[in-house]
Amino acid sequence: MVEQIDWFAESSQSGQNNRSGYDADDIQVLEGLVAVRKRPGMYIGSTSSSGLHHLVWEIVDNAVDEHLAKYCSRIEITLHKDSSVTVYDNGRGIPTGMHKAGIPTPQVVFTMLHAGGKFGGSGYKKSGGLHGVGASVTNALSEWLEVEIYRDGKIHRQRFEYWQDKKGKEHVGEPVTGLEILGNTNKTGTKVSFRPDARVFASGIHLNYETLSERLQEIAFLNSGLRIVLKDERSGNADEFFYEGGASQFVAFLNEGKDVLHDVIHFYAEKDDIEVEIAMQYNAGYTETLASFVNSIPTRGGGTHETGFKTAYTRVMNDYARKNNLLKEKDKNLEGGDLREGMMAVISVKMSEVEFVGQTKDQLGSASARSAVEGIVTEKMQIFLEENPQIAQTLLKKSDPGFQGPRSGAQSPRRNENRQEAKRKLQPRRQA
């Protein structure tokens, strides 16, 4: 019986394959970085301008991880006239020893997917680079990439390139030199230079200075004590970002020029090995701007940390209103969207074992982040409201200008007129 079934399956499959022209020879196995080259959108989102800039962010995120590990205080990004870019950090430098794979460790980092020091080893406890593909993806989608490492008193260098042999076979991000020793040095760190490949990015490989400066300024705000220098050799533009006020200074910057209703509310705490920093301030407008980050990476698509913040904030505000007889038993709870009108908030979470939704890291999926943020916001906001009753009243009235002591059922015409205003995305301006 088994033999009959096997014979039937083979016969049927053979007949179908003959008719469709689809057989085992059509199944391709893409080796090394060729898969990245064939389907770049899986790794950087798209081959448009956002994908182009994503190459830079992958290298910058690795540098920021050195700062999170307490080893880096300075990052420099330089845009060159030939459309290449250099990212330098004064961290520990990529290890230069021979890897157990039989090749130099830098070659492992830049040519093997899912290779890195962020999979549970002692190198990093909290990091933005989690999948071990960032550096190798940047290499795969570049015309060439060169890494220079300052470590153990030596300067090491290795170069990788894309090329095709005489048979037309693609060689993607392959090393064209060994790991060379150039000389001695007293400094430590890593310098990565690369030129995005115009054959991949149909819209061109011109990196936008403003796009880079805005993101780099965000990173500096969220990492107190980290100095970030951006230089553009094409135009002569240059910026230096350095802040010590954290998320509180970030929110104050975002609210510059607006009619603010109170001083910045700011708190930091740690729960279950997750660091949570929250800063918020209301202005007289009706637009909610909520900027969230995980290990300094912006989560434009939101995620569990934003959900935890919104849930806790709505609950705490309603509990306070009822406890102080500002909402009667028969009154409905204030809605979260109404409570956040005019809010400018920054949510920064730093954690290990991060679960992003996709390699582009636009949305956080870690359930533990929601629990940590929700718990910390609940505790800290309860204390703040009790200690600052006047601000509490101001925030409640902001959600409903008709709110006068016990909640009024009527709402002001101005609020009804503006409550449908579209929520804009965070677009911080570059500091002059």
JSON list of C-alpha atoms in Angstrom, two decimals, residues 10-172:
[
{"chain": "A", "resi": 10, "resn": "GLU", "atom": "CA", "xyz": [5.99, 10.41, -7.86]},
{"chain": "A", "resi": 11, "resn": "SER", "atom": "CA", "xyz": [3.90, 9.85, -10.98]},
{"chain": "A", "resi": 12, "resn": "SER", "atom": "CA", "xyz": [1.58, 12.74, -10.21]},
{"chain": "A", "resi": 13, "resn": "GLN", "atom": "CA", "xyz": [4.43, 15.08, -9.36]},
{"chain": "A", "resi": 14, "resn": "SER", "atom": "CA", "xyz": [6.33, 14.11, -12.48]},
{"chain": "A", "resi": 15, "resn": "GLY", "atom": "CA", "xyz": [3.29, 14.78, -14.64]},
{"chain": "A", "resi": 16, "resn": "GLN", "atom": "CA", "xyz": [2.64, 18.17, -13.06]},
{"chain": "A", "resi": 17, "resn": "ASN", "atom": "CA", "xyz": [6.29, 19.20, -13.37]},
{"chain": "A", "resi": 18, "resn": "ASN", "atom": "CA", "xyz": [6.39, 18.24, -17.00]},
{"chain": "A", "resi": 19, "resn": "ARG", "atom": "CA", "xyz": [3.34, 20.36, -17.69]},
{"chain": "A", "resi": 20, "resn": "SER", "atom": "CA", "xyz": [4.47, 23.40, -15.67]},
{"chain": "A", "resi": 21, "resn": "GLY", "atom": "CA", "xyz": [8.19, 23.37, -16.44]},
{"chain": "A", "resi": 22, "resn": "TYR", "atom": "CA", "xyz": [8.87, 23.70, -12.70]},
{"chain": "A", "resi": 23, "resn": "ASP", "atom": "CA", "xyz": [11.20, 21.10, -11.18]},
{"chain": "A", "resi": 24, "resn": "ALA", "atom": "CA", "xyz": [13.99, 20.66, -8.64]},
{"chain": "A", "resi": 25, "resn": "ASP", "atom": "CA", "xyz": [16.47, 22.55, -10.78]},
{"chain": "A", "resi": 26, "resn": "ASP", "atom": "CA", "xyz": [14.38, 25.70, -10.31]},
{"chain": "A", "resi": 27, "resn": "ILE", "atom": "CA", "xyz": [15.01, 25.75, -6.54]},
{"chain": "A", "resi": 28, "resn": "GLN", "atom": "CA", "xyz": [17.90, 28.12, -5.91]},
{"chain": "A", "resi": 29, "resn": "VAL", "atom": "CA", "xyz": [20.00, 28.40, -2.77]},
{"chain": "A", "resi": 30, "resn": "LEU", "atom": "CA", "xyz": [21.46, 31.89, -2.33]},
{"chain": "A", "resi": 31, "resn": "GLU", "atom": "CA", "xyz": [24.69, 31.78, -0.39]},
{"chain": "A", "resi": 32, "resn": "GLY", "atom": "CA", "xyz": [26.36, 34.45, 1.72]},
{"chain": "A", "resi": 33, "resn": "LEU", "atom": "CA", "xyz": [25.27, 38.02, 1.11]},
{"chain": "A", "resi": 34, "resn": "VAL", "atom": "CA", "xyz": [23.78, 37.34, -2.32]},
{"chain": "A", "resi": 35, "resn": "ALA", "atom": "CA", "xyz": [20.35, 36.91, -0.70]},
{"chain": "A", "resi": 36, "resn": "VAL", "atom": "CA", "xyz": [20.53, 40.45, 0.69]},
{"chain": "A", "resi": 37, "resn": "ARG", "atom": "CA", "xyz": [21.41, 41.76, -2.74]},
{"chain": "A", "resi": 38, "resn": "LYS", "atom": "CA", "xyz": [18.49, 39.93, -4.36]},
{"chain": "A", "resi": 39, "resn": "ARG", "atom": "CA", "xyz": [15.87, 41.00, -1.79]},
{"chain": "A", "resi": 40, "resn": "PRO", "atom": "CA", "xyz": [17.18, 44.15, -0.05]},
{"chain": "A", "resi": 41, "resn": "GLY", "atom": "CA", "xyz": [13.70, 45.22, 1.01]},
{"chain": "A", "resi": 42, "resn": "MET", "atom": "CA", "xyz": [13.59, 42.35, 3.50]},
{"chain": "A", "resi": 43, "resn": "TYR", "atom": "CA", "xyz": [16.52, 43.92, 5.36]},
{"chain": "A", "resi": 44, "resn": "ILE", "atom": "CA", "xyz": [16.25, 47.69, 4.91]},
{"chain": "A", "resi": 45, "resn": "GLY", "atom": "CA", "xyz": [12.55, 48.17, 4.13]},
{"chain": "A", "resi": 46, "resn": "SER", "atom": "CA", "xyz": [12.99, 49.51, 0.60]},
{"chain": "A", "resi": 47, "resn": "THR", "atom": "CA", "xyz": [15.57, 50.69, -1.91]},
{"chain": "A", "resi": 48, "resn": "SER", "atom": "CA", "xyz": [14.23, 54.24, -1.75]},
{"chain": "A", "resi": 49, "resn": "SER", "atom": "CA", "xyz": [15.80, 57.09, 0.20]},
{"chain": "A", "resi": 50, "resn": "SER", "atom": "CA", "xyz": [14.69, 55.60, 3.55]},
{"chain": "A", "resi": 51, "resn": "GLY", "atom": "CA", "xyz": [16.48, 52.35, 2.74]},
{"chain": "A", "resi": 52, "resn": "LEU", "atom": "CA", "xyz": [19.59, 54.23, 1.69]},
{"chain": "A", "resi": 53, "resn": "HIS", "atom": "CA", "xyz": [19.76, 56.06, 5.00]},
{"chain": "A", "resi": 54, "resn": "HIS", "atom": "CA", "xyz": [19.07, 52.80, 6.82]},
{"chain": "A", "resi": 55, "resn": "LEU", "atom": "CA", "xyz": [22.58, 51.67, 5.83]},
{"chain": "A", "resi": 56, "resn": "VAL", "atom": "CA", "xyz": [23.99, 54.56, 7.83]},
{"chain": "A", "resi": 57, "resn": "TRP", "atom": "CA", "xyz": [21.73, 53.87, 10.81]},
{"chain": "A", "resi": 58, "resn": "GLU", "atom": "CA", "xyz": [22.89, 50.26, 11.00]},
{"chain": "A", "resi": 59, "resn": "ILE", "atom": "CA", "xyz": [26.49, 51.39, 11.48]},
{"chain": "A", "resi": 60, "resn": "VAL", "atom": "CA", "xyz": [25.57, 54.31, 13.76]},
{"chain": "A", "resi": 61, "resn": "ASP", "atom": "CA", "xyz": [23.42, 52.00, 15.92]},
{"chain": "A", "resi": 62, "resn": "ASN", "atom": "CA", "xyz": [26.44, 49.78, 16.47]},
{"chain": "A", "resi": 63, "resn": "ALA", "atom": "CA", "xyz": [28.41, 52.83, 17.61]},
{"chain": "A", "resi": 64, "resn": "VAL", "atom": "CA", "xyz": [25.60, 53.87, 19.97]},
{"chain": "A", "resi": 65, "resn": "ASP", "atom": "CA", "xyz": [25.62, 50.36, 21.42]},
{"chain": "A", "resi": 66, "resn": "GLU", "atom": "CA", "xyz": [29.21, 51.01, 22.50]},
{"chain": "A", "resi": 67, "resn": "HIS", "atom": "CA", "xyz": [27.95, 54.09, 24.36]},
{"chain": "A", "resi": 68, "resn": "LEU", "atom": "CA", "xyz": [25.18, 52.07, 26.01]},
{"chain": "A", "resi": 69, "resn": "ALA", "atom": "CA", "xyz": [27.88, 49.66, 27.15]},
{"chain": "A", "resi": 70, "resn": "LYS", "atom": "CA", "xyz": [29.70, 52.66, 28.74]},
{"chain": "A", "resi": 71, "resn": "TYR", "atom": "CA", "xyz": [32.71, 52.53, 26.38]},
{"chain": "A", "resi": 72, "resn": "CYS", "atom": "CA", "xyz": [32.01, 55.29, 23.84]},
{"chain": "A", "resi": 73, "resn": "SER", "atom": "CA", "xyz": [31.71, 59.06, 24.33]},
{"chain": "A", "resi": 74, "resn": "ARG", "atom": "CA", "xyz": [32.08, 60.33, 20.77]},
{"chain": "A", "resi": 75, "resn": "ILE", "atom": "CA", "xyz": [30.67, 59.42, 17.34]},
{"chain": "A", "resi": 76, "resn": "GLU", "atom": "CA", "xyz": [31.66, 61.18, 14.12]},
{"chain": "A", "resi": 77, "resn": "ILE", "atom": "CA", "xyz": [29.83, 60.92, 10.80]},
{"chain": "A", "resi": 78, "resn": "THR", "atom": "CA", "xyz": [31.43, 62.36, 7.67]},
{"chain": "A", "resi": 79, "resn": "LEU", "atom": "CA", "xyz": [29.78, 62.65, 4.25]},
{"chain": "A", "resi": 80, "resn": "HIS", "atom": "CA", "xyz": [32.34, 62.62, 1.45]},
{"chain": "A", "resi": 81, "resn": "LYS", "atom": "CA", "xyz": [32.19, 64.16, -2.02]},
{"chain": "A", "resi": 82, "resn": "ASP", "atom": "CA", "xyz": [32.25, 60.76, -3.75]},
{"chain": "A", "resi": 83, "resn": "SER", "atom": "CA", "xyz": [28.94, 59.82, -2.00]},
{"chain": "A", "resi": 84, "resn": "SER", "atom": "CA", "xyz": [30.70, 57.60, 0.52]},
{"chain": "A", "resi": 85, "resn": "VAL", "atom": "CA", "xyz": [30.23, 58.02, 4.27]},
{"chain": "A", "resi": 86, "resn": "THR", "atom": "CA", "xyz": [32.43, 57.35, 7.29]},
{"chain": "A", "resi": 87, "resn": "VAL", "atom": "CA", "xyz": [31.22, 56.51, 10.80]},
{"chain": "A", "resi": 88, "resn": "TYR", "atom": "CA", "xyz": [33.76, 56.57, 13.62]},
{"chain": "A", "resi": 89, "resn": "ASP", "atom": "CA", "xyz": [33.30, 55.82, 17.31]},
{"chain": "A", "resi": 90, "resn": "ASN", "atom": "CA", "xyz": [35.86, 55.81, 20.14]},
{"chain": "A", "resi": 91, "resn": "GLY", "atom": "CA", "xyz": [34.56, 52.61, 21.69]},
{"chain": "A", "resi": 92, "resn": "ARG", "atom": "CA", "xyz": [36.44, 49.36, 22.25]},
{"chain": "A", "resi": 93, "resn": "GLY", "atom": "CA", "xyz": [36.90, 48.50, 18.58]},
{"chain": "A", "resi": 94, "resn": "ILE", "atom": "CA", "xyz": [35.73, 45.32, 16.89]},
{"chain": "A", "resi": 95, "resn": "PRO", "atom": "CA", "xyz": [37.74, 42.31, 18.11]},
{"chain": "A", "resi": 96, "resn": "THR", "atom": "CA", "xyz": [40.55, 41.53, 15.66]},
{"chain": "A", "resi": 97, "resn": "GLY", "atom": "CA", "xyz": [41.50, 38.00, 16.64]},
{"chain": "A", "resi": 98, "resn": "MET", "atom": "CA", "xyz": [40.98, 34.89, 14.54]},
{"chain": "A", "resi": 99, "resn": "HIS", "atom": "CA", "xyz": [37.41, 33.64, 14.85]},
{"chain": "A", "resi": 100, "resn": "LYS", "atom": "CA", "xyz": [36.62, 29.96, 15.37]},
{"chain": "A", "resi": 101, "resn": "ALA", "atom": "CA", "xyz": [35.15, 30.05, 11.85]},
{"chain": "A", "resi": 102, "resn": "GLY", "atom": "CA", "xyz": [38.75, 30.24, 10.65]},
{"chain": "A", "resi": 103, "resn": "ILE", "atom": "CA", "xyz": [38.70, 33.84, 9.42]},
{"chain": "A", "resi": 104, "resn": "PRO", "atom": "CA", "xyz": [39.42, 37.21, 11.08]},
{"chain": "A", "resi": 105, "resn": "THR", "atom": "CA", "xyz": [36.59, 38.40, 13.34]},
{"chain": "A", "resi": 106, "resn": "PRO", "atom": "CA", "xyz": [35.94, 41.62, 11.35]},
{"chain": "A", "resi": 107, "resn": "GLN", "atom": "CA", "xyz": [35.38, 39.46, 8.28]},
{"chain": "A", "resi": 108, "resn": "VAL", "atom": "CA", "xyz": [32.80, 37.45, 10.22]},
{"chain": "A", "resi": 109, "resn": "VAL", "atom": "CA", "xyz": [31.02, 40.64, 11.30]},
{"chain": "A", "resi": 110, "resn": "PHE", "atom": "CA", "xyz": [30.83, 42.11, 7.79]},
{"chain": "A", "resi": 111, "resn": "THR", "atom": "CA", "xyz": [30.23, 39.02, 5.66]},
{"chain": "A", "resi": 112, "resn": "MET", "atom": "CA", "xyz": [28.10, 36.65, 7.74]},
{"chain": "A", "resi": 113, "resn": "LEU", "atom": "CA", "xyz": [24.44, 37.25, 8.52]},
{"chain": "A", "resi": 114, "resn": "HIS", "atom": "CA", "xyz": [23.41, 36.82, 12.15]},
{"chain": "A", "resi": 115, "resn": "ALA", "atom": "CA", "xyz": [26.93, 37.30, 13.43]},
{"chain": "A", "resi": 116, "resn": "GLY", "atom": "CA", "xyz": [27.63, 39.70, 16.30]},
{"chain": "A", "resi": 117, "resn": "GLY", "atom": "CA", "xyz": [28.22, 40.16, 19.99]},
{"chain": "A", "resi": 118, "resn": "LYS", "atom": "CA", "xyz": [24.56, 40.71, 20.94]},
{"chain": "A", "resi": 119, "resn": "PHE", "atom": "CA", "xyz": [23.16, 37.21, 21.23]},
{"chain": "A", "resi": 120, "resn": "GLY", "atom": "CA", "xyz": [23.52, 36.77, 24.97]},
{"chain": "A", "resi": 121, "resn": "GLY", "atom": "CA", "xyz": [27.29, 37.05, 25.38]},
{"chain": "A", "resi": 122, "resn": "SER", "atom": "CA", "xyz": [29.04, 39.43, 27.74]},
{"chain": "A", "resi": 123, "resn": "GLY", "atom": "CA", "xyz": [29.75, 42.06, 25.06]},
{"chain": "A", "resi": 124, "resn": "TYR", "atom": "CA", "xyz": [26.46, 43.97, 25.30]},
{"chain": "A", "resi": 125, "resn": "LYS", "atom": "CA", "xyz": [23.60, 43.95, 27.81]},
{"chain": "A", "resi": 126, "resn": "LYS", "atom": "CA", "xyz": [21.45, 46.52, 26.02]},
{"chain": "A", "resi": 127, "resn": "SER", "atom": "CA", "xyz": [21.79, 47.25, 22.32]},
{"chain": "A", "resi": 128, "resn": "GLY", "atom": "CA", "xyz": [19.92, 48.38, 19.23]},
{"chain": "A", "resi": 129, "resn": "GLY", "atom": "CA", "xyz": [21.65, 45.94, 16.91]},
{"chain": "A", "resi": 130, "resn": "LEU", "atom": "CA", "xyz": [19.96, 42.66, 17.76]},
{"chain": "A", "resi": 131, "resn": "HIS", "atom": "CA", "xyz": [19.74, 40.48, 14.69]},
{"chain": "A", "resi": 132, "resn": "GLY", "atom": "CA", "xyz": [23.42, 40.43, 13.80]},
{"chain": "A", "resi": 133, "resn": "VAL", "atom": "CA", "xyz": [22.76, 41.49, 10.21]},
{"chain": "A", "resi": 134, "resn": "GLY", "atom": "CA", "xyz": [23.26, 45.27, 10.23]},
{"chain": "A", "resi": 135, "resn": "ALA", "atom": "CA", "xyz": [26.96, 45.51, 9.40]},
{"chain": "A", "resi": 136, "resn": "SER", "atom": "CA", "xyz": [26.83, 42.68, 6.86]},
{"chain": "A", "resi": 137, "resn": "VAL", "atom": "CA", "xyz": [23.73, 44.14, 5.17]},
{"chain": "A", "resi": 138, "resn": "THR", "atom": "CA", "xyz": [25.44, 47.52, 4.81]},
{"chain": "A", "resi": 139, "resn": "ASN", "atom": "CA", "xyz": [28.40, 45.72, 3.24]},
{"chain": "A", "resi": 140, "resn": "ALA", "atom": "CA", "xyz": [26.17, 43.68, 0.92]},
{"chain": "A", "resi": 141, "resn": "LEU", "atom": "CA", "xyz": [24.44, 46.77, -0.45]},
{"chain": "A", "resi": 142, "resn": "SER", "atom": "CA", "xyz": [27.60, 48.83, -0.89]},
{"chain": "A", "resi": 143, "resn": "GLU", "atom": "CA", "xyz": [29.97, 49.14, -3.81]},
{"chain": "A", "resi": 144, "resn": "TRP", "atom": "CA", "xyz": [32.79, 48.87, -1.29]},
{"chain": "A", "resi": 145, "resn": "LEU", "atom": "CA", "xyz": [33.27, 48.97, 2.47]},
{"chain": "A", "resi": 146, "resn": "GLU", "atom": "CA", "xyz": [36.40, 49.47, 4.50]},
{"chain": "A", "resi": 147, "resn": "VAL", "atom": "CA", "xyz": [36.77, 49.00, 8.24]},
{"chain": "A", "resi": 148, "resn": "GLU", "atom": "CA", "xyz": [39.61, 50.42, 10.30]},
{"chain": "A", "resi": 149, "resn": "ILE", "atom": "CA", "xyz": [39.97, 49.22, 13.89]},
{"chain": "A", "resi": 150, "resn": "TYR", "atom": "CA", "xyz": [41.99, 50.77, 16.70]},
{"chain": "A", "resi": 151, "resn": "ARG", "atom": "CA", "xyz": [42.54, 48.11, 19.34]},
{"chain": "A", "resi": 152, "resn": "ASP", "atom": "CA", "xyz": [45.27, 46.53, 21.43]},
{"chain": "A", "resi": 153, "resn": "GLY", "atom": "CA", "xyz": [47.71, 49.25, 20.38]},
{"chain": "A", "resi": 154, "resn": "LYS", "atom": "CA", "xyz": [47.41, 48.45, 16.67]},
{"chain": "A", "resi": 155, "resn": "ILE", "atom": "CA", "xyz": [45.62, 49.87, 13.63]},
{"chain": "A", "resi": 156, "resn": "HIS", "atom": "CA", "xyz": [43.89, 47.13, 11.63]},
{"chain": "A", "resi": 157, "resn": "ARG", "atom": "CA", "xyz": [42.19, 47.49, 8.25]},
{"chain": "A", "resi": 158, "resn": "GLN", "atom": "CA", "xyz": [40.18, 45.27, 5.91]},
{"chain": "A", "resi": 159, "resn": "ARG", "atom": "CA", "xyz": [38.36, 46.08, 2.66]},
{"chain": "A", "resi": 160, "resn": "PHE", "atom": "CA", "xyz": [35.34, 44.45, 1.03]},
{"chain": "A", "resi": 161, "resn": "GLU", "atom": "CA", "xyz": [33.93, 44.96, -2.47]},
{"chain": "A", "resi": 162, "resn": "TYR", "atom": "CA", "xyz": [31.17, 43.94, -4.86]},
{"chain": "A", "resi": 163, "resn": "TRP", "atom": "CA", "xyz": [32.34, 42.54, -8.19]},
{"chain": "A", "resi": 164, "resn": "GLN", "atom": "CA", "xyz": [31.48, 40.10, -10.94]},
{"chain": "A", "resi": 165, "resn": "ASP", "atom": "CA", "xyz": [33.86, 37.53, -12.37]},
{"chain": "A", "resi": 166, "resn": "LYS", "atom": "CA", "xyz": [34.25, 36.65, -16.06]},
{"chain": "A", "resi": 167, "resn": "LYS", "atom": "CA", "xyz": [31.44, 34.10, -15.82]},
{"chain": "A", "resi": 168, "resn": "GLY", "atom": "CA", "xyz": [29.05, 36.76, -14.52]},
{"chain": "A", "resi": 169, "resn": "LYS", "atom": "CA", "xyz": [28.96, 35.38, -11.00]},
{"chain": "A", "resi": 170, "resn": "GLU", "atom": "CA", "xyz": [28.31, 38.00, -8.33]},
{"chain": "A", "resi": 171, "resn": "HIS", "atom": "CA", "xyz": [30.76, 38.38, -5.47]},
{"chain": "A", "resi": 172, "resn": "VAL", "atom": "CA", "xyz": [28.86, 40.38, -2.86]}
]
